[in-house]
PDB file of C-alpha atoms and ligand atoms in Angstrom:
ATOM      1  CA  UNK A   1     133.093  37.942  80.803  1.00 92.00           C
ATOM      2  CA  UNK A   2     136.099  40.511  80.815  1.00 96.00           C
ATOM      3  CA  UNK A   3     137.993  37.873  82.789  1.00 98.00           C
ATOM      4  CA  UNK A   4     137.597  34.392  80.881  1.00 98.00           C
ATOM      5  CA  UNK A   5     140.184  31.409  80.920  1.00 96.00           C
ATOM      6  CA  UNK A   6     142.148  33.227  83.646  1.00 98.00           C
ATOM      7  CA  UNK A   7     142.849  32.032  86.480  1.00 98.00           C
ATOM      8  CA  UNK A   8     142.612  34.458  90.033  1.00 99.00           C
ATOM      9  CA  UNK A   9     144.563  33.577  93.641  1.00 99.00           C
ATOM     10  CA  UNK A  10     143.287  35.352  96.361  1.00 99.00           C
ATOM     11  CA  UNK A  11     144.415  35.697  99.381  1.00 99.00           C
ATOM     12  CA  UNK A  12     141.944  36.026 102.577  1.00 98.00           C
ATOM     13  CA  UNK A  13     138.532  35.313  99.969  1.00 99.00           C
ATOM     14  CA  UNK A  14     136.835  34.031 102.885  1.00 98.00           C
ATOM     15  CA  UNK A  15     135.318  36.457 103.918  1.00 98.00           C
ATOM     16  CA  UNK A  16     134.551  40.357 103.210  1.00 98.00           C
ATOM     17  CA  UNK A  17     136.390  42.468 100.530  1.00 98.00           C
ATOM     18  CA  UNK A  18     138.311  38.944  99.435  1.00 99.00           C
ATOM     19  CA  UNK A  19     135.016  37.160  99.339  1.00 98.00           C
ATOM     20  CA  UNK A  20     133.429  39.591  96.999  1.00 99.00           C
ATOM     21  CA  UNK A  21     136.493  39.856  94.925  1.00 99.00           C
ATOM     22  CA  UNK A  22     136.818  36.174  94.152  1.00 99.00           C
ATOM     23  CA  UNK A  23     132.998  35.771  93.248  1.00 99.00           C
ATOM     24  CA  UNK A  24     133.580  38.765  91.060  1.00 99.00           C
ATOM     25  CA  UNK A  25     136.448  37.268  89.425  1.00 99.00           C
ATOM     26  CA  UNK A  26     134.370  33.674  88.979  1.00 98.00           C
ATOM     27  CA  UNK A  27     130.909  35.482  87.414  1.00 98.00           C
ATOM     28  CA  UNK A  28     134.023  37.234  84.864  1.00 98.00           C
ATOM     29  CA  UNK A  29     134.772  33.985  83.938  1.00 98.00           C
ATOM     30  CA  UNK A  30     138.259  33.480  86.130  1.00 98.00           C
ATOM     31  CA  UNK A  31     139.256  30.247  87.811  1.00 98.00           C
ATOM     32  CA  UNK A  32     139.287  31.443  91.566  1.00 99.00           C
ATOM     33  CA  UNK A  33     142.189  29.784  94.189  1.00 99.00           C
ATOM     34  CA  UNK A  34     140.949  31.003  97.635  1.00 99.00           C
ATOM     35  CA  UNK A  35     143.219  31.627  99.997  1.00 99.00           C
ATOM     36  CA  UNK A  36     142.004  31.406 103.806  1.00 98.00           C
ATOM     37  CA  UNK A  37     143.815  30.845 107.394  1.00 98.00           C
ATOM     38  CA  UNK A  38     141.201  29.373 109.838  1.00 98.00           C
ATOM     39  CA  UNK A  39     137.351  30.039 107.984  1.00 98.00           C
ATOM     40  CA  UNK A  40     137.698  26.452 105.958  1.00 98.00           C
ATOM     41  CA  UNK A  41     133.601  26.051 105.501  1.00 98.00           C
ATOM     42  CA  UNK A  42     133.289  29.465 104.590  1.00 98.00           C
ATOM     43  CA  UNK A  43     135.859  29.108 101.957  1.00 98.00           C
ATOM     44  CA  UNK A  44     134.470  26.110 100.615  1.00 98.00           C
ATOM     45  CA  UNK A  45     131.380  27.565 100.775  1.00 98.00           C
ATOM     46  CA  UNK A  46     132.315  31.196  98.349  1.00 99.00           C
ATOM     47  CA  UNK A  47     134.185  28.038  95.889  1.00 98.00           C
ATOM     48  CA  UNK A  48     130.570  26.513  96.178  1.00 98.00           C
ATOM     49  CA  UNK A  49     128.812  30.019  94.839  1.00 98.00           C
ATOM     50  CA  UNK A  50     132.134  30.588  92.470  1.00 98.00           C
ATOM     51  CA  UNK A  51     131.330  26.899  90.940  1.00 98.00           C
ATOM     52  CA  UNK A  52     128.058  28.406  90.366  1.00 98.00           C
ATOM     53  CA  UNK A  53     129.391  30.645  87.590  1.00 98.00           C
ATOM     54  CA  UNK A  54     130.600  27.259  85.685  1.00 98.00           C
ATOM     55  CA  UNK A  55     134.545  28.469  86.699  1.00 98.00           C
ATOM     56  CA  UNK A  56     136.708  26.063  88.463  1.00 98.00           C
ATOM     57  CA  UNK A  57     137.439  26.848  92.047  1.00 98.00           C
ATOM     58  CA  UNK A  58     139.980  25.807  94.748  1.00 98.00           C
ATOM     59  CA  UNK A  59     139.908  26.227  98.539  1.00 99.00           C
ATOM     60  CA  UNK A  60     143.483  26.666 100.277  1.00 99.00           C
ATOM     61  CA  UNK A  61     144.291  26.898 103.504  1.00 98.00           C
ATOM     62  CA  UNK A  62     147.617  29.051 104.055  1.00 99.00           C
ATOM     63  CA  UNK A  63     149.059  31.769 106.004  1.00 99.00           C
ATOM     64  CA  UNK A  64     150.330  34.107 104.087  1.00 99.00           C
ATOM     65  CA  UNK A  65     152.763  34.808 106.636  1.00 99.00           C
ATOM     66  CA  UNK A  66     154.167  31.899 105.979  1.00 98.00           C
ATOM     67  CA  UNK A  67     156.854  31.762 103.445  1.00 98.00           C
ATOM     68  CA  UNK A  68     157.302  27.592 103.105  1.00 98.00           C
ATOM     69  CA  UNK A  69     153.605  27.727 103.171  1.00 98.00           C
ATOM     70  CA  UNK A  70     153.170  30.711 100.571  1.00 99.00           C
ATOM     71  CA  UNK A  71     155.561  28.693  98.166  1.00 98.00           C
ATOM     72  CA  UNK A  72     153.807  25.513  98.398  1.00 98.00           C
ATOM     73  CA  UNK A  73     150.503  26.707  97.997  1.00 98.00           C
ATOM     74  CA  UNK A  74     151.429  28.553  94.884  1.00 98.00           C
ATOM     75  CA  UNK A  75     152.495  25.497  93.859  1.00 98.00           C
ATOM     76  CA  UNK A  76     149.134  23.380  94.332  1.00 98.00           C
ATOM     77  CA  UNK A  77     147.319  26.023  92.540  1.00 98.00           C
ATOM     78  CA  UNK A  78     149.160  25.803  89.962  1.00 98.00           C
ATOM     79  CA  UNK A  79     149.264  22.286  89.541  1.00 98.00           C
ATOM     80  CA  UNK A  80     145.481  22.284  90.179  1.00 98.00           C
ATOM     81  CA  UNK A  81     144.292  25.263  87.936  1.00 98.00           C
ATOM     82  CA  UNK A  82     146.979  25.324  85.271  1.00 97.00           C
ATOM     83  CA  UNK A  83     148.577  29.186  86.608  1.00 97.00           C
ATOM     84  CA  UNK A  84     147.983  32.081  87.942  1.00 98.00           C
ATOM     85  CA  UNK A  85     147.305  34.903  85.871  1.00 98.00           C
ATOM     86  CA  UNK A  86     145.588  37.549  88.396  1.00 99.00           C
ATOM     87  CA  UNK A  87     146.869  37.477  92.013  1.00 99.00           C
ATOM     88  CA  UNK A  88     145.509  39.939  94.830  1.00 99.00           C
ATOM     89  CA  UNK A  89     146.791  40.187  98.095  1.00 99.00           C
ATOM     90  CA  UNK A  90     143.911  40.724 100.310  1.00 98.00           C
ATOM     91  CA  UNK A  91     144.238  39.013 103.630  1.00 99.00           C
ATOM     92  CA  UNK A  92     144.820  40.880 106.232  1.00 98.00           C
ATOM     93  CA  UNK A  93     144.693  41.796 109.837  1.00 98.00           C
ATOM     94  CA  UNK A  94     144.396  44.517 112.621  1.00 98.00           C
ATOM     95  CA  UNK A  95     146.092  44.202 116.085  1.00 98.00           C
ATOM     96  CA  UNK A  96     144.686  48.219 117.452  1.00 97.00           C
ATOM     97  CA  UNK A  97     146.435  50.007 119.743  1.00 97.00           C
ATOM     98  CA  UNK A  98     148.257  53.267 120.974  1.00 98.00           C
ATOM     99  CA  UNK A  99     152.059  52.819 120.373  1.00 98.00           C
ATOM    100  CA  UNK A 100     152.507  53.077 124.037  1.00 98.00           C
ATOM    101  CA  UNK A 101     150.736  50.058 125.084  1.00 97.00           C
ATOM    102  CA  UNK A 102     151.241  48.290 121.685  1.00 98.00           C
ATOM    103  CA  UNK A 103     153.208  44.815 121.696  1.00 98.00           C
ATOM    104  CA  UNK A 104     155.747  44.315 119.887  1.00 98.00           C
ATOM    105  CA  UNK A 105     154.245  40.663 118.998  1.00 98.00           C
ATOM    106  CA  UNK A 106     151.307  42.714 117.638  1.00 98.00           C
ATOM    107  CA  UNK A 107     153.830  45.299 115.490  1.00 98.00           C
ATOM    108  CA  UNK A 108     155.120  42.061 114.083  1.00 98.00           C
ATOM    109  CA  UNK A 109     151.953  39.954 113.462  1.00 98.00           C
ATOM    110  CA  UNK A 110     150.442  43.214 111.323  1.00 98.00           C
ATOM    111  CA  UNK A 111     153.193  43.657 109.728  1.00 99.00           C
ATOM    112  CA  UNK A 112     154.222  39.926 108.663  1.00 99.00           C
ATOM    113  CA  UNK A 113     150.630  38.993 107.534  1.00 99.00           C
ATOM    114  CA  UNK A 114     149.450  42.743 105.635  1.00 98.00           C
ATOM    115  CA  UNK A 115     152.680  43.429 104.094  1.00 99.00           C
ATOM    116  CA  UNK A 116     155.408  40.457 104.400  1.00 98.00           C
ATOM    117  CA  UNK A 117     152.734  37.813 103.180  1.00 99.00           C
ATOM    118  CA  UNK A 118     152.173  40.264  99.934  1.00 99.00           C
ATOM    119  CA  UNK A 119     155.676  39.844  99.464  1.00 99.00           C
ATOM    120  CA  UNK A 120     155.772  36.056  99.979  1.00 99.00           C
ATOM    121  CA  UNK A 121     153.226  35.743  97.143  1.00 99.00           C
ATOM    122  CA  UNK A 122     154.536  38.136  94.557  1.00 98.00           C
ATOM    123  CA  UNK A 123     157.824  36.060  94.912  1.00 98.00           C
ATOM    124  CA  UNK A 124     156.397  32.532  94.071  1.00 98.00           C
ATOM    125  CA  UNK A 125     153.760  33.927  91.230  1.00 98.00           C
ATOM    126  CA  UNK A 126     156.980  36.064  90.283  1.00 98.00           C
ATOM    127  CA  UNK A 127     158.280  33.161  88.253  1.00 97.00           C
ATOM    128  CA  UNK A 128     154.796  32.001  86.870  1.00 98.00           C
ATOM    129  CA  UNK A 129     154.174  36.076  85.643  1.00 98.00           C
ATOM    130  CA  UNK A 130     157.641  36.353  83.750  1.00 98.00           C
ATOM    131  CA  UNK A 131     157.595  33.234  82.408  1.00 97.00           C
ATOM    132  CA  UNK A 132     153.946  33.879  80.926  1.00 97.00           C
ATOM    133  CA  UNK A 133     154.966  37.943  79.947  1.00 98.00           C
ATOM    134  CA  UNK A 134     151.632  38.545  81.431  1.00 98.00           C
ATOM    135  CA  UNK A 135     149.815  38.950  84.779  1.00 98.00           C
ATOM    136  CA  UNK A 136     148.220  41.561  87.304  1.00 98.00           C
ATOM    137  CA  UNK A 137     149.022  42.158  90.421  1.00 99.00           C
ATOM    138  CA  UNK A 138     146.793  43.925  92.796  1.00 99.00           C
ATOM    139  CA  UNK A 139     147.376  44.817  96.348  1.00 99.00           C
ATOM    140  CA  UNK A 140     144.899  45.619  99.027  1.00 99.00           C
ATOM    141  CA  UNK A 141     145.816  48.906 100.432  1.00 99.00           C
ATOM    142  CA  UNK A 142     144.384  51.348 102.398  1.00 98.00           C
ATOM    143  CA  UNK A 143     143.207  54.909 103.353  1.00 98.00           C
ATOM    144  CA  UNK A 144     145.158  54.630 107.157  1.00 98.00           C
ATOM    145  CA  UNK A 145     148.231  53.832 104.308  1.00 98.00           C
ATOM    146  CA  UNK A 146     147.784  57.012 102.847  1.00 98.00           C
ATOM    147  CA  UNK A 147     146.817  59.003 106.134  1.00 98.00           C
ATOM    148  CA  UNK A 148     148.096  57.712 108.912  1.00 98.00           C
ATOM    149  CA  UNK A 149     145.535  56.220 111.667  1.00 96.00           C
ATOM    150  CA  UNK A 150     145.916  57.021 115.552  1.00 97.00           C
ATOM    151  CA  UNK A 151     145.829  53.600 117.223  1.00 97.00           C
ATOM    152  CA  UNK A 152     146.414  51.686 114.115  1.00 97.00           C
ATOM    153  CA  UNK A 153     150.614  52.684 113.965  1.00 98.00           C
ATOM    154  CA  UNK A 154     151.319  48.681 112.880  1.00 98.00           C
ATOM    155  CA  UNK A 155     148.242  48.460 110.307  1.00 98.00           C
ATOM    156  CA  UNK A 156     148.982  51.845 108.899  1.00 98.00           C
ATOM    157  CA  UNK A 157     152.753  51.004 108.622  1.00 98.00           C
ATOM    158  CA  UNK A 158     151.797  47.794 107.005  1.00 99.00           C
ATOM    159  CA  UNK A 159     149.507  49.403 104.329  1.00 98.00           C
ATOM    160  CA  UNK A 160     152.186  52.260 103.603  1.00 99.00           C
ATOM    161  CA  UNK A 161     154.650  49.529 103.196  1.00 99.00           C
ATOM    162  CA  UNK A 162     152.364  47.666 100.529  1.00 99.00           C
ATOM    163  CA  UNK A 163     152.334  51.367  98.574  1.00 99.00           C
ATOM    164  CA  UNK A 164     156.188  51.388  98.127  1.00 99.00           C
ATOM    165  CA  UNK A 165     156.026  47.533  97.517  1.00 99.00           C
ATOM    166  CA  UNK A 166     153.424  47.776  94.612  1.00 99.00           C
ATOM    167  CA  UNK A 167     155.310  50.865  92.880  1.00 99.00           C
ATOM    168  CA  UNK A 168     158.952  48.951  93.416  1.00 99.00           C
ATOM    169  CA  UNK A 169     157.247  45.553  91.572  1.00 98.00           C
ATOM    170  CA  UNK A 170     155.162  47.695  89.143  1.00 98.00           C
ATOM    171  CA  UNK A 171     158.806  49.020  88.035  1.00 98.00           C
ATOM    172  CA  UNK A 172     160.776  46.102  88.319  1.00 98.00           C
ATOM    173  CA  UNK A 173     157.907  43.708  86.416  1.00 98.00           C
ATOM    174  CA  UNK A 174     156.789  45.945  83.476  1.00 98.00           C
ATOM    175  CA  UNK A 175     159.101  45.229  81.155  1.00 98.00           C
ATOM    176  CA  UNK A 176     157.892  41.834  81.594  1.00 98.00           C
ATOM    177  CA  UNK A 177     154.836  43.205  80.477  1.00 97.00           C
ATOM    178  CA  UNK A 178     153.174  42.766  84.153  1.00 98.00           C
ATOM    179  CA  UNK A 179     151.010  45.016  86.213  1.00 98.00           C
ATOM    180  CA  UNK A 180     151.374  45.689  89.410  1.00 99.00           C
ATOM    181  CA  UNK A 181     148.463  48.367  91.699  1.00 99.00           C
ATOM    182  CA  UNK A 182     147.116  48.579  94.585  1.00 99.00           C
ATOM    183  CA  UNK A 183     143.417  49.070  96.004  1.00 99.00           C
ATOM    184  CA  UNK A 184     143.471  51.511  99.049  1.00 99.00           C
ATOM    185  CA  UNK A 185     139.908  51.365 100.513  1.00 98.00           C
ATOM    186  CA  UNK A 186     138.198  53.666 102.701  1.00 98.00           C
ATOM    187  CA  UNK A 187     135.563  52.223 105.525  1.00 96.00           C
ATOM    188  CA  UNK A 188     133.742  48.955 104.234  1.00 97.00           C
ATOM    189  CA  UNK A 189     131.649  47.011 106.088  1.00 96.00           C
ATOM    190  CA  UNK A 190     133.294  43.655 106.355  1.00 97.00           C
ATOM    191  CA  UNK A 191     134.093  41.685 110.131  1.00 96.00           C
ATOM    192  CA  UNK A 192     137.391  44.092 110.151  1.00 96.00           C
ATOM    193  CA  UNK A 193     135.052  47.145 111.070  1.00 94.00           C
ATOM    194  CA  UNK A 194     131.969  45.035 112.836  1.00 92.00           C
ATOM    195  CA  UNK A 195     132.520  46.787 115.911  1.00 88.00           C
ATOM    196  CA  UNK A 196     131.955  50.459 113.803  1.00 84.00           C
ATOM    197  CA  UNK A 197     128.178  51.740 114.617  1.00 80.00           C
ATOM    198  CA  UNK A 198     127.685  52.213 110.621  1.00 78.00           C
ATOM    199  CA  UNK A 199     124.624  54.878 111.967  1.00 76.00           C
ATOM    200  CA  UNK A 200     127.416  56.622 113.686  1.00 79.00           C
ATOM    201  CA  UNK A 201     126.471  60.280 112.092  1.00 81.00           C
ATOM    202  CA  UNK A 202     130.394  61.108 112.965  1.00 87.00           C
ATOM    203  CA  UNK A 203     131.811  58.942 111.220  1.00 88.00           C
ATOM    204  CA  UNK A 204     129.372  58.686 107.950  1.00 91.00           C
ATOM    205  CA  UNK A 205     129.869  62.431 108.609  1.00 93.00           C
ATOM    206  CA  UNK A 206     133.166  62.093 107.155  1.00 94.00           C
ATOM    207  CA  UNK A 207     132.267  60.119 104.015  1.00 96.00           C
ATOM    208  CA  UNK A 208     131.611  63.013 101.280  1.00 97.00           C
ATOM    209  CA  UNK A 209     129.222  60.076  99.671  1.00 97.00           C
ATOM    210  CA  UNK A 210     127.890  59.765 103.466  1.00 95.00           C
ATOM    211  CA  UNK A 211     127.741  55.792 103.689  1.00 94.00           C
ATOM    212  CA  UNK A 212     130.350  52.711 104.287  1.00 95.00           C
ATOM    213  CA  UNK A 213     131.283  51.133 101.264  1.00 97.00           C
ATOM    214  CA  UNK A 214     130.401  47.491 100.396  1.00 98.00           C
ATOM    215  CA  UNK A 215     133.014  44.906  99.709  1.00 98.00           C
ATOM    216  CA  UNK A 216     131.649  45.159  95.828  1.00 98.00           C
ATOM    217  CA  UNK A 217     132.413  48.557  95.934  1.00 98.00           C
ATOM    218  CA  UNK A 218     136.377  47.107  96.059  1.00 99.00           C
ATOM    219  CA  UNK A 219     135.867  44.118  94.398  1.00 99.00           C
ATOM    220  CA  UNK A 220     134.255  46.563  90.945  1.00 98.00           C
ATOM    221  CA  UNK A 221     137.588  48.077  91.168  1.00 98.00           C
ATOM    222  CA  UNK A 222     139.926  44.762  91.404  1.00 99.00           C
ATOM    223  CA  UNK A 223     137.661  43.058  88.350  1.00 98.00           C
ATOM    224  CA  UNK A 224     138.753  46.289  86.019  1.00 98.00           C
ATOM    225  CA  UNK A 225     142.397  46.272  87.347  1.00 98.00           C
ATOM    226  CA  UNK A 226     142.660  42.447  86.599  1.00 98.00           C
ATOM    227  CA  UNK A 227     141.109  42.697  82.691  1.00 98.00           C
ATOM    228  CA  UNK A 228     143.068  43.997  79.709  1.00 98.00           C
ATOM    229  CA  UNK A 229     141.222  47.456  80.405  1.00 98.00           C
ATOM    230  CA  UNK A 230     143.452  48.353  82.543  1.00 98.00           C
ATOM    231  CA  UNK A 231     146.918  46.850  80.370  1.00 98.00           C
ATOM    232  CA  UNK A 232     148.245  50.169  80.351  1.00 98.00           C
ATOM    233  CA  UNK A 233     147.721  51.122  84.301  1.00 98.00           C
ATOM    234  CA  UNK A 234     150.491  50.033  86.583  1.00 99.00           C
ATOM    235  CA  UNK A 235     152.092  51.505  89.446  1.00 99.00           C
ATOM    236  CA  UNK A 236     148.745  53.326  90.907  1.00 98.00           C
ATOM    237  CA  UNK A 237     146.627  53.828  94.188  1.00 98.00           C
ATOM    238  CA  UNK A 238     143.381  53.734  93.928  1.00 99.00           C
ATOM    239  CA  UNK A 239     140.823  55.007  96.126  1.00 98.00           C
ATOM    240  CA  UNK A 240     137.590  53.151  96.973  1.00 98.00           C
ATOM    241  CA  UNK A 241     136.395  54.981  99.912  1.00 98.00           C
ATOM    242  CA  UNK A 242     133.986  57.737  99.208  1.00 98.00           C
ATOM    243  CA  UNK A 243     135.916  60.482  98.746  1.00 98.00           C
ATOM    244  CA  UNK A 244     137.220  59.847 102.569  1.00 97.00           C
ATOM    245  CA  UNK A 245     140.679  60.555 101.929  1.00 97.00           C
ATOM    246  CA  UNK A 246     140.531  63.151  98.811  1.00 97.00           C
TER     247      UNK A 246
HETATM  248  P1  NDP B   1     138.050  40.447 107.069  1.00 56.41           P
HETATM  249  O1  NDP B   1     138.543  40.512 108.474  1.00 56.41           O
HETATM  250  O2  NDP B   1     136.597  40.450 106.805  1.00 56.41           O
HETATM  251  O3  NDP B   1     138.698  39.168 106.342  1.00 56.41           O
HETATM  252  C1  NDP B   1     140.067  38.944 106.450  1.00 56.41           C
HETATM  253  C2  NDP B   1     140.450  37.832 105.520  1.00 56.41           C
HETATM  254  O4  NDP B   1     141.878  37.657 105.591  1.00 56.41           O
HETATM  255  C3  NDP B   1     139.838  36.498 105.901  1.00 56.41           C
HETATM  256  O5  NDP B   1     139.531  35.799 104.717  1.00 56.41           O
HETATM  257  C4  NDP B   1     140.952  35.803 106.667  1.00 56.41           C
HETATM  258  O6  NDP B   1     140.873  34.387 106.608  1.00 56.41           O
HETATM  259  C5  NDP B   1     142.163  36.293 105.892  1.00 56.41           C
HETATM  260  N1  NDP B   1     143.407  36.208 106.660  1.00 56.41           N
HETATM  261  C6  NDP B   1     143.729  36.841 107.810  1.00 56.41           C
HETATM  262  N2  NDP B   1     144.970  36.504 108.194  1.00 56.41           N
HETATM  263  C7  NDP B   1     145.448  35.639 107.265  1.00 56.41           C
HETATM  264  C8  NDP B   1     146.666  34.927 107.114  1.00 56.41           C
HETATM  265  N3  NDP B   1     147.677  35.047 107.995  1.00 56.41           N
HETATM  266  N4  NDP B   1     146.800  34.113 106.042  1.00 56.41           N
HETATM  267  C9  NDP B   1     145.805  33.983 105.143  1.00 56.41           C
HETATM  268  N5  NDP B   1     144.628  34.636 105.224  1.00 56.41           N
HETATM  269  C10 NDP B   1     144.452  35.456 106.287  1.00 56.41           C
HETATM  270  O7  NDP B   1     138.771  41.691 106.319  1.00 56.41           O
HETATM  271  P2  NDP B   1     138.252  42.662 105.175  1.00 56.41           P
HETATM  272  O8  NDP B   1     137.562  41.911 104.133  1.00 56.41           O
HETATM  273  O9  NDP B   1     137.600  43.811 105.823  1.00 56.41           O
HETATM  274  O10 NDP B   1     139.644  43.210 104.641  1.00 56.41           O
HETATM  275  C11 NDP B   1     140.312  42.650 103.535  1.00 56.41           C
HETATM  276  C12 NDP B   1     141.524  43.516 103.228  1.00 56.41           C
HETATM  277  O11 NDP B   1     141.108  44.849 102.992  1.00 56.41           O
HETATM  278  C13 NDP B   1     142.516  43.606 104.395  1.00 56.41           C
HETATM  279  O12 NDP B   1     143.829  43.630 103.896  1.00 56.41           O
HETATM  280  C14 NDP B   1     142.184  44.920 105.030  1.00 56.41           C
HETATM  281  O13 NDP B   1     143.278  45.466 105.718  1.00 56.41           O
HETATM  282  C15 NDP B   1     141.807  45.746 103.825  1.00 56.41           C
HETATM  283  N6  NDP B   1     140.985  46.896 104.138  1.00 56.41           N
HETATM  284  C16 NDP B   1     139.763  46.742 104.738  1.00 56.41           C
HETATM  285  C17 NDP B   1     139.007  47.832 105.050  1.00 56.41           C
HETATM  286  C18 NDP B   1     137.676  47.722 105.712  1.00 56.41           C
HETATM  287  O14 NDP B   1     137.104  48.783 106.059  1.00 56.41           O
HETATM  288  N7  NDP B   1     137.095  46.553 105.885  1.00 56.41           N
HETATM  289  C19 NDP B   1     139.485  49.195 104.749  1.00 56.41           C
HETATM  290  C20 NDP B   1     140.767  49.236 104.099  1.00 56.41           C
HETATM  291  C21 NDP B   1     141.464  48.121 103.807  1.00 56.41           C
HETATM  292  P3  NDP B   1     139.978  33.541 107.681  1.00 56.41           P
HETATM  293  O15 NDP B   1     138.548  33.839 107.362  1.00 56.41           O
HETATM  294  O16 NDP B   1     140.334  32.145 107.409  1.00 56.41           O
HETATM  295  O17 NDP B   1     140.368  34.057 109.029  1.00 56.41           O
END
């Protein structure tokens, strides 16, 4: 129970890598705030399997590209769950395309929900974390971040941007004695990459450990960042992808 008494936010734990993340954080011990947009009864239902670890847990519907909303949700968690001691910043979205043809409605949509809402939620658990001296932050990166993508220009923007975010706040915080990484994740098999043939030889090809990962791949990863284990680790990228991007 590496995570006991805390209390975890995380954003899009609806579904996939959030999902697995938050009912990591709840069978550690951690109260659990999930954060969703649209998926209410699937929320409610990973708070149902999170109550199941004998944790408190709290459904919230918010975008996360939403600053007014952002602030007031931090708010109700905190009022409901006494803090927020671990927050990730998980939700996010895809809107594919070749820069050519790509809209810029679906530049901005990428870009305000994977790497503006990161920033609307470090700034209202900013106060919480200094106040406290204490807290994690981990963002959910990603390989296209680190390597570009071809038809993902907004997505891999947005995932670069997160990189420079989580270094600036990982120097600007630790004094405070708060930790700031983020997660970058290869393939996983989540609704994001449904429509990837997970038999596609190509593509597992690629994968030095030859499979996809599995949203507890990340989620093994995001329980060590958020425990004292990692007190002394801030500032990083770390890869959960197979070896995909070594
Ligand atoms: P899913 O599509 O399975 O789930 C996305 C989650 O984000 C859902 O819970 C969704 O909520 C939530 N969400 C989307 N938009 C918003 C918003 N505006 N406000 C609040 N919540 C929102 O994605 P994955 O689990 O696959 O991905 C999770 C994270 O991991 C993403 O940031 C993704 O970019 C990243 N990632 C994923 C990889 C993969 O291969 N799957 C690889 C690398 C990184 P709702 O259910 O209510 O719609």
């Amino acid at each position: 129970m590496t995570l006991q008494g805390k209390t975890g936010l995380i954003t899009g734990a609806s579904r996939g890598i959030g999902r697995a993340i938050a009912l990591a954080f709840a069978r550690e011990g951690a109260n659990v705030a999930v954060i969703y947009a649209g998926s209410q009864q699937a929320a409610q239902h990973v708070c149902a399997q999170a109550a199941e670890y004998g944790v408190q847990a709290r459904a919230y519907q918010c975008d996360v590209a939403d600053f007014d909303q952002v602030k007031e949700t931090v708010q109700a968690v905190q009022k409901d769950l006494g803090g927020v001691d671990i927050l990730v910043n998980n939700a996010g979205i895809t809107r594919d395309g070749l820069v050519y043809t790509m809209k810029e409605a679906d530049f901005d949509a990428v870009l305000d929900t994977n790497l503006k809402g990161a920033f609307h939620l470090i700034k209202h658990c900013y106060p919480i974390f200094v106040k406290k001296r204490a807290g994690k932050i981990i963002n959910i990166s990603s390989v296209s971040g680190l390597m570009g993508n071809g038809g993902q220009a907004n997505y891999s923007a947005s995932k670069a941007g997160l990189i420079g975010l989580t270094k600036s706040v990982a120097r600007e915080l630790a004094g405070r004695g708060i930790c700031c990484n983020a997660i970058a994740p290869g393939f996983i098999d989540t609704d994001m990459t449904a429509k990837i043939d997970k038999d596609d030889n190509q593509l597992v090809g690629m994968i030095p450990l030859k499979r996809m990962g599995r949203p507890e791949d990340v989620a093994n990863l995001a329980v060590f960042l958020a425990g004292s284990g990692a007190d002394y680790i801030t500032g990083e990228v770390i890869r959960v992808d197979g070896g995909l991007a070594m």
